[in-house]
Amino acid sequence: HLAEYDWVVFTSVNAVEHFVPLLGRLPPVTPATRTRIAAIGAGTARALAGAGLPVDLVPKRFVAESLLEAFPPPCGGRRVLLPRAAVAREVLPEGLRTAGWQVDVVEAYRTERSRPPAESLAAARGADAITFTSASSVGSYLDEAGADAVPPVVACIGPVTAAAARERGLEVDVVPEVHTMKALAEALAAHLGPDAQPLG
């Protein structure tokens, strides 16, 4: 039961969309015993707010390492619930456990690769830039399309995604300071300049 946990940590909008509907089946808890909620990213926090769940902690940087820095030490209760993708970095649960928390990881969803249509690959080869919004998207795209389908400018939503791109041999040109889709689009537009035109 949710009331058994002191914190629930959401790392993505996907985790919110797949896990929160299950919460409606649980009995409500009183404000005094309410489980606190942490969210990585403004989009994740907005999704939770939209579901009527108050968010108690959003780290300054939208990465697991920043959440670990901001997360309080255990005081009384020690249980954390972490609904997340089936494949994810272990930085967060390991860091919380090191800090003294008991962490239960729940597989809330799976990300699966899809093969890009041939016309999409052709368009990518003619594009000025490509954006990656997760480390898994880097691997999926390169495994399916190959490095020759990467445009001259590579933009990544955050440092984890950028690190994955660099590990695959890509030179990363754009990483916004705020790790949101809006900030990524703005940073890429600024990098490309006013003369850049969308394909289509």
Short mmCIF file of N, CA and C in Angstrom, two decimals, residues 19-143:
data_model
loop_
_atom_site.label_atom_id
_atom_site.label_comp_id
_atom_site.label_asym_id
_atom_site.label_seq_id
_atom_site.Cartn_x
_atom_site.Cartn_y
_atom_site.Cartn_z
N PHE A 19 1.73 4.62 -13.69
CA PHE A 19 1.61 4.20 -12.29
C PHE A 19 0.48 4.89 -11.55
N VAL A 20 0.28 6.17 -11.79
CA VAL A 20 -0.71 6.94 -11.03
C VAL A 20 -2.12 6.36 -11.14
N PRO A 21 -2.56 5.87 -12.31
CA PRO A 21 -3.92 5.29 -12.36
C PRO A 21 -4.14 4.18 -11.33
N LEU A 22 -3.09 3.50 -10.93
CA LEU A 22 -3.22 2.45 -9.93
C LEU A 22 -3.51 3.02 -8.55
N LEU A 23 -3.11 4.27 -8.31
CA LEU A 23 -3.29 4.87 -7.00
C LEU A 23 -4.75 5.13 -6.68
N GLY A 24 -5.58 5.28 -7.71
CA GLY A 24 -6.99 5.54 -7.48
C GLY A 24 -7.69 4.39 -6.79
N ARG A 25 -7.08 3.22 -6.81
CA ARG A 25 -7.69 2.05 -6.17
C ARG A 25 -7.32 1.95 -4.69
N LEU A 26 -6.45 2.83 -4.24
CA LEU A 26 -6.00 2.76 -2.86
C LEU A 26 -6.83 3.68 -1.97
N PRO A 27 -7.02 3.32 -0.70
CA PRO A 27 -7.76 4.21 0.20
C PRO A 27 -6.97 5.48 0.45
N PRO A 28 -7.66 6.63 0.64
CA PRO A 28 -6.94 7.88 0.88
C PRO A 28 -6.25 7.85 2.23
N VAL A 29 -5.18 8.64 2.34
CA VAL A 29 -4.47 8.76 3.61
C VAL A 29 -4.68 10.16 4.14
N THR A 30 -4.49 10.35 5.43
CA THR A 30 -4.68 11.67 6.02
C THR A 30 -3.47 12.53 5.73
N PRO A 31 -3.62 13.87 5.79
CA PRO A 31 -2.47 14.74 5.54
C PRO A 31 -1.28 14.44 6.44
N ALA A 32 -1.57 14.02 7.67
CA ALA A 32 -0.49 13.76 8.62
C ALA A 32 0.34 12.55 8.21
N THR A 33 -0.28 11.63 7.49
CA THR A 33 0.45 10.42 7.10
C THR A 33 0.71 10.38 5.61
N ARG A 34 0.48 11.49 4.92
CA ARG A 34 0.60 11.50 3.47
C ARG A 34 2.01 11.16 3.02
N THR A 35 2.08 10.29 2.06
CA THR A 35 3.35 9.96 1.43
C THR A 35 3.82 11.15 0.62
N ARG A 36 5.08 11.51 0.77
CA ARG A 36 5.62 12.64 0.01
C ARG A 36 6.07 12.18 -1.37
N ILE A 37 6.10 13.14 -2.28
CA ILE A 37 6.37 12.82 -3.68
C ILE A 37 7.52 13.66 -4.20
N ALA A 38 8.46 13.00 -4.88
CA ALA A 38 9.56 13.69 -5.55
C ALA A 38 9.44 13.45 -7.04
N ALA A 39 9.83 14.45 -7.82
CA ALA A 39 9.75 14.34 -9.28
C ALA A 39 11.02 14.87 -9.90
N ILE A 40 11.55 14.13 -10.86
CA ILE A 40 12.68 14.63 -11.64
C ILE A 40 12.12 15.28 -12.89
N GLY A 41 12.26 16.58 -12.98
CA GLY A 41 11.83 17.30 -14.18
C GLY A 41 10.53 18.05 -14.00
N ALA A 42 10.46 19.22 -14.64
CA ALA A 42 9.27 20.05 -14.57
C ALA A 42 8.08 19.36 -15.21
N GLY A 43 8.31 18.64 -16.31
CA GLY A 43 7.22 17.94 -16.98
C GLY A 43 6.63 16.85 -16.10
N THR A 44 7.48 16.14 -15.39
CA THR A 44 7.01 15.11 -14.47
C THR A 44 6.20 15.73 -13.35
N ALA A 45 6.68 16.85 -12.81
CA ALA A 45 5.95 17.54 -11.74
C ALA A 45 4.60 18.04 -12.24
N ARG A 46 4.55 18.56 -13.47
CA ARG A 46 3.27 19.02 -14.03
C ARG A 46 2.29 17.86 -14.21
N ALA A 47 2.80 16.72 -14.66
CA ALA A 47 1.93 15.56 -14.84
C ALA A 47 1.35 15.11 -13.50
N LEU A 48 2.15 15.14 -12.46
CA LEU A 48 1.66 14.78 -11.13
C LEU A 48 0.63 15.78 -10.63
N ALA A 49 0.92 17.07 -10.82
CA ALA A 49 -0.03 18.10 -10.40
C ALA A 49 -1.35 17.95 -11.15
N GLY A 50 -1.26 17.61 -12.43
CA GLY A 50 -2.46 17.40 -13.23
C GLY A 50 -3.28 16.22 -12.74
N ALA A 51 -2.62 15.28 -12.09
CA ALA A 51 -3.31 14.12 -11.53
C ALA A 51 -3.78 14.37 -10.11
N GLY A 52 -3.56 15.61 -9.63
CA GLY A 52 -4.01 15.96 -8.29
C GLY A 52 -3.07 15.53 -7.18
N LEU A 53 -1.82 15.26 -7.53
CA LEU A 53 -0.85 14.83 -6.53
C LEU A 53 0.15 15.94 -6.26
N PRO A 54 0.22 16.44 -5.03
CA PRO A 54 1.17 17.50 -4.71
C PRO A 54 2.60 16.98 -4.73
N VAL A 55 3.49 17.78 -5.26
CA VAL A 55 4.90 17.40 -5.37
C VAL A 55 5.70 18.14 -4.30
N ASP A 56 6.46 17.39 -3.53
CA ASP A 56 7.20 17.97 -2.42
C ASP A 56 8.64 18.33 -2.77
N LEU A 57 9.20 17.68 -3.78
CA LEU A 57 10.61 17.90 -4.10
C LEU A 57 10.85 17.76 -5.59
N VAL A 58 11.43 18.80 -6.19
CA VAL A 58 11.90 18.77 -7.57
C VAL A 58 13.33 19.30 -7.55
N PRO A 59 14.32 18.52 -7.95
CA PRO A 59 15.70 19.00 -7.89
C PRO A 59 15.95 20.12 -8.89
N LYS A 60 16.98 20.91 -8.63
CA LYS A 60 17.31 22.04 -9.52
C LYS A 60 17.68 21.55 -10.91
N ARG A 61 18.47 20.50 -10.97
CA ARG A 61 18.80 19.90 -12.27
C ARG A 61 17.99 18.63 -12.41
N PHE A 62 17.52 18.37 -13.61
CA PHE A 62 16.57 17.27 -13.80
C PHE A 62 17.28 15.95 -14.09
N VAL A 63 18.16 15.57 -13.17
CA VAL A 63 18.89 14.30 -13.28
C VAL A 63 18.90 13.63 -11.91
N ALA A 64 19.11 12.32 -11.91
CA ALA A 64 19.09 11.55 -10.67
C ALA A 64 20.11 12.06 -9.66
N GLU A 65 21.28 12.43 -10.13
CA GLU A 65 22.33 12.89 -9.23
C GLU A 65 21.89 14.12 -8.44
N SER A 66 21.17 15.02 -9.10
CA SER A 66 20.70 16.23 -8.43
C SER A 66 19.62 15.90 -7.40
N LEU A 67 18.77 14.93 -7.71
CA LEU A 67 17.75 14.52 -6.74
C LEU A 67 18.41 13.92 -5.51
N LEU A 68 19.44 13.13 -5.71
CA LEU A 68 20.14 12.54 -4.57
C LEU A 68 20.73 13.61 -3.67
N GLU A 69 21.24 14.68 -4.27
CA GLU A 69 21.80 15.78 -3.48
C GLU A 69 20.73 16.48 -2.65
N ALA A 70 19.52 16.58 -3.20
CA ALA A 70 18.44 17.32 -2.54
C ALA A 70 17.60 16.44 -1.61
N PHE A 71 17.70 15.13 -1.74
CA PHE A 71 16.83 14.22 -1.00
C PHE A 71 17.19 14.23 0.48
N PRO A 72 16.19 14.32 1.37
CA PRO A 72 16.49 14.36 2.80
C PRO A 72 16.97 13.01 3.32
N PRO A 73 17.69 13.02 4.42
CA PRO A 73 18.10 11.75 5.03
C PRO A 73 16.89 11.08 5.69
N PRO A 74 16.96 9.78 5.90
CA PRO A 74 15.85 9.09 6.58
C PRO A 74 15.66 9.64 7.98
N CYS A 75 14.40 9.87 8.34
CA CYS A 75 14.08 10.35 9.69
C CYS A 75 12.80 9.66 10.11
N GLY A 76 12.90 8.67 10.95
CA GLY A 76 11.73 7.87 11.30
C GLY A 76 11.50 6.82 10.22
N GLY A 77 10.68 7.17 9.24
CA GLY A 77 10.42 6.24 8.14
C GLY A 77 11.61 6.14 7.20
N ARG A 78 11.66 5.02 6.50
CA ARG A 78 12.83 4.80 5.63
C ARG A 78 12.46 4.20 4.28
N ARG A 79 11.19 4.17 3.92
CA ARG A 79 10.80 3.45 2.71
C ARG A 79 10.54 4.39 1.54
N VAL A 80 11.10 4.02 0.39
CA VAL A 80 10.91 4.78 -0.85
C VAL A 80 10.41 3.83 -1.93
N LEU A 81 9.39 4.28 -2.66
CA LEU A 81 8.88 3.53 -3.81
C LEU A 81 9.33 4.23 -5.08
N LEU A 82 9.90 3.47 -6.00
CA LEU A 82 10.44 4.03 -7.24
C LEU A 82 9.83 3.32 -8.45
N PRO A 83 8.70 3.83 -8.97
CA PRO A 83 8.16 3.28 -10.22
C PRO A 83 8.92 3.84 -11.41
N ARG A 84 9.39 2.97 -12.29
CA ARG A 84 10.23 3.45 -13.39
C ARG A 84 10.20 2.47 -14.56
N ALA A 85 10.98 2.79 -15.57
CA ALA A 85 11.07 1.93 -16.75
C ALA A 85 11.78 0.63 -16.39
N ALA A 86 11.51 -0.40 -17.17
CA ALA A 86 12.15 -1.69 -16.94
C ALA A 86 13.67 -1.59 -17.08
N VAL A 87 14.12 -0.76 -18.01
CA VAL A 87 15.56 -0.54 -18.20
C VAL A 87 15.87 0.90 -17.80
N ALA A 88 16.67 1.06 -16.77
CA ALA A 88 16.99 2.40 -16.27
C ALA A 88 18.32 2.36 -15.54
N ARG A 89 18.92 3.53 -15.38
CA ARG A 89 20.18 3.60 -14.63
C ARG A 89 19.93 3.24 -13.17
N GLU A 90 20.96 2.71 -12.53
CA GLU A 90 20.85 2.31 -11.12
C GLU A 90 21.33 3.39 -10.16
N VAL A 91 21.69 4.55 -10.70
CA VAL A 91 22.24 5.62 -9.86
C VAL A 91 21.29 5.99 -8.72
N LEU A 92 20.02 6.16 -9.04
CA LEU A 92 19.06 6.63 -8.03
C LEU A 92 18.79 5.61 -6.94
N PRO A 93 18.37 4.38 -7.27
CA PRO A 93 18.13 3.44 -6.17
C PRO A 93 19.38 3.12 -5.36
N GLU A 94 20.52 3.02 -6.02
CA GLU A 94 21.75 2.74 -5.29
C GLU A 94 22.13 3.90 -4.37
N GLY A 95 21.97 5.13 -4.87
CA GLY A 95 22.29 6.30 -4.06
C GLY A 95 21.38 6.43 -2.85
N LEU A 96 20.09 6.16 -3.04
CA LEU A 96 19.15 6.23 -1.92
C LEU A 96 19.45 5.15 -0.89
N ARG A 97 19.78 3.97 -1.36
CA ARG A 97 20.12 2.89 -0.42
C ARG A 97 21.38 3.22 0.37
N THR A 98 22.35 3.80 -0.31
CA THR A 98 23.59 4.21 0.37
C THR A 98 23.29 5.24 1.45
N ALA A 99 22.29 6.09 1.21
CA ALA A 99 21.91 7.12 2.18
C ALA A 99 21.06 6.57 3.32
N GLY A 100 20.73 5.29 3.26
CA GLY A 100 19.99 4.68 4.36
C GLY A 100 18.53 4.38 4.08
N TRP A 101 18.06 4.65 2.87
CA TRP A 101 16.67 4.38 2.52
C TRP A 101 16.49 2.93 2.07
N GLN A 102 15.32 2.39 2.36
CA GLN A 102 14.92 1.09 1.81
C GLN A 102 14.12 1.38 0.55
N VAL A 103 14.61 0.94 -0.60
CA VAL A 103 14.02 1.31 -1.88
C VAL A 103 13.38 0.09 -2.55
N ASP A 104 12.11 0.24 -2.90
CA ASP A 104 11.41 -0.78 -3.67
C ASP A 104 11.23 -0.25 -5.09
N VAL A 105 11.86 -0.92 -6.04
CA VAL A 105 11.77 -0.53 -7.45
C VAL A 105 10.64 -1.32 -8.10
N VAL A 106 9.74 -0.61 -8.78
CA VAL A 106 8.61 -1.24 -9.46
C VAL A 106 8.71 -0.93 -10.94
N GLU A 107 8.61 -1.97 -11.76
CA GLU A 107 8.61 -1.77 -13.21
C GLU A 107 7.24 -1.23 -13.62
N ALA A 108 7.19 0.06 -13.96
CA ALA A 108 5.93 0.71 -14.32
C ALA A 108 5.64 0.63 -15.81
N TYR A 109 6.69 0.55 -16.61
CA TYR A 109 6.50 0.48 -18.06
C TYR A 109 7.78 -0.01 -18.72
N ARG A 110 7.66 -0.37 -20.00
CA ARG A 110 8.81 -0.77 -20.80
C ARG A 110 8.92 0.12 -22.02
N THR A 111 10.13 0.48 -22.37
CA THR A 111 10.34 1.19 -23.63
C THR A 111 10.82 0.18 -24.66
N GLU A 112 10.22 0.22 -25.82
CA GLU A 112 10.57 -0.73 -26.87
C GLU A 112 11.02 0.02 -28.12
N ARG A 113 11.99 -0.56 -28.79
CA ARG A 113 12.50 0.07 -30.00
C ARG A 113 11.53 -0.09 -31.15
N SER A 114 11.47 0.94 -31.96
CA SER A 114 10.69 0.85 -33.20
C SER A 114 11.61 1.21 -34.36
N ARG A 115 11.46 0.50 -35.45
CA ARG A 115 12.31 0.74 -36.61
C ARG A 115 11.82 1.98 -37.35
N PRO A 116 12.69 2.98 -37.55
CA PRO A 116 12.26 4.18 -38.26
C PRO A 116 11.92 3.86 -39.71
N PRO A 117 10.83 4.44 -40.24
CA PRO A 117 10.51 4.24 -41.66
C PRO A 117 11.63 4.75 -42.55
N ALA A 118 11.77 4.18 -43.73
CA ALA A 118 12.83 4.57 -44.66
C ALA A 118 12.78 6.05 -44.98
N GLU A 119 11.56 6.60 -45.12
CA GLU A 119 11.45 8.03 -45.45
C GLU A 119 11.95 8.92 -44.31
N SER A 120 11.80 8.43 -43.06
CA SER A 120 12.31 9.19 -41.92
C SER A 120 13.83 9.21 -41.92
N LEU A 121 14.44 8.08 -42.25
CA LEU A 121 15.90 8.02 -42.32
C LEU A 121 16.42 8.91 -43.43
N ALA A 122 15.73 8.92 -44.55
CA ALA A 122 16.14 9.79 -45.66
C ALA A 122 16.04 11.25 -45.25
N ALA A 123 14.98 11.60 -44.54
CA ALA A 123 14.82 12.98 -44.08
C ALA A 123 15.90 13.34 -43.07
N ALA A 124 16.26 12.39 -42.21
CA ALA A 124 17.30 12.66 -41.21
C ALA A 124 18.64 12.96 -41.87
N ARG A 125 18.94 12.24 -42.93
CA ARG A 125 20.22 12.47 -43.62
C ARG A 125 20.28 13.87 -44.23
N GLY A 126 19.13 14.44 -44.54
CA GLY A 126 19.11 15.78 -45.13
C GLY A 126 18.87 16.89 -44.13
N ALA A 127 18.72 16.53 -42.86
CA ALA A 127 18.43 17.54 -41.83
C ALA A 127 19.69 18.25 -41.37
N ASP A 128 19.50 19.40 -40.75
CA ASP A 128 20.61 20.15 -40.17
C ASP A 128 20.96 19.64 -38.78
N ALA A 129 19.97 19.07 -38.08
CA ALA A 129 20.18 18.68 -36.69
C ALA A 129 19.29 17.51 -36.31
N ILE A 130 19.67 16.84 -35.24
CA ILE A 130 18.86 15.77 -34.66
C ILE A 130 18.81 15.99 -33.16
N THR A 131 17.66 15.66 -32.56
CA THR A 131 17.52 15.78 -31.11
C THR A 131 17.36 14.39 -30.50
N PHE A 132 17.98 14.21 -29.35
CA PHE A 132 17.81 12.99 -28.57
C PHE A 132 17.27 13.38 -27.20
N THR A 133 16.23 12.68 -26.76
CA THR A 133 15.59 13.03 -25.49
C THR A 133 15.79 11.98 -24.40
N SER A 134 16.55 10.94 -24.69
CA SER A 134 16.89 9.94 -23.68
C SER A 134 18.10 9.16 -24.15
N ALA A 135 18.77 8.53 -23.19
CA ALA A 135 19.93 7.71 -23.54
C ALA A 135 19.51 6.54 -24.42
N SER A 136 18.33 5.97 -24.13
CA SER A 136 17.88 4.83 -24.92
C SER A 136 17.57 5.22 -26.36
N SER A 137 17.12 6.46 -26.58
CA SER A 137 16.83 6.90 -27.95
C SER A 137 18.10 7.01 -28.78
N VAL A 138 19.21 7.34 -28.12
CA VAL A 138 20.50 7.40 -28.83
C VAL A 138 20.84 6.01 -29.37
N GLY A 139 20.81 5.02 -28.47
CA GLY A 139 21.14 3.66 -28.88
C GLY A 139 20.20 3.12 -29.93
N SER A 140 18.91 3.36 -29.74
CA SER A 140 17.91 2.86 -30.70
C SER A 140 18.14 3.44 -32.08
N TYR A 141 18.35 4.75 -32.14
CA TYR A 141 18.50 5.40 -33.44
C TYR A 141 19.77 4.92 -34.15
N LEU A 142 20.88 4.90 -33.42
CA LEU A 142 22.14 4.52 -34.05
C LEU A 142 22.15 3.04 -34.45
N ASP A 143 21.53 2.20 -33.64
CA ASP A 143 21.48 0.77 -33.99
C ASP A 143 20.66 0.53 -35.25
#
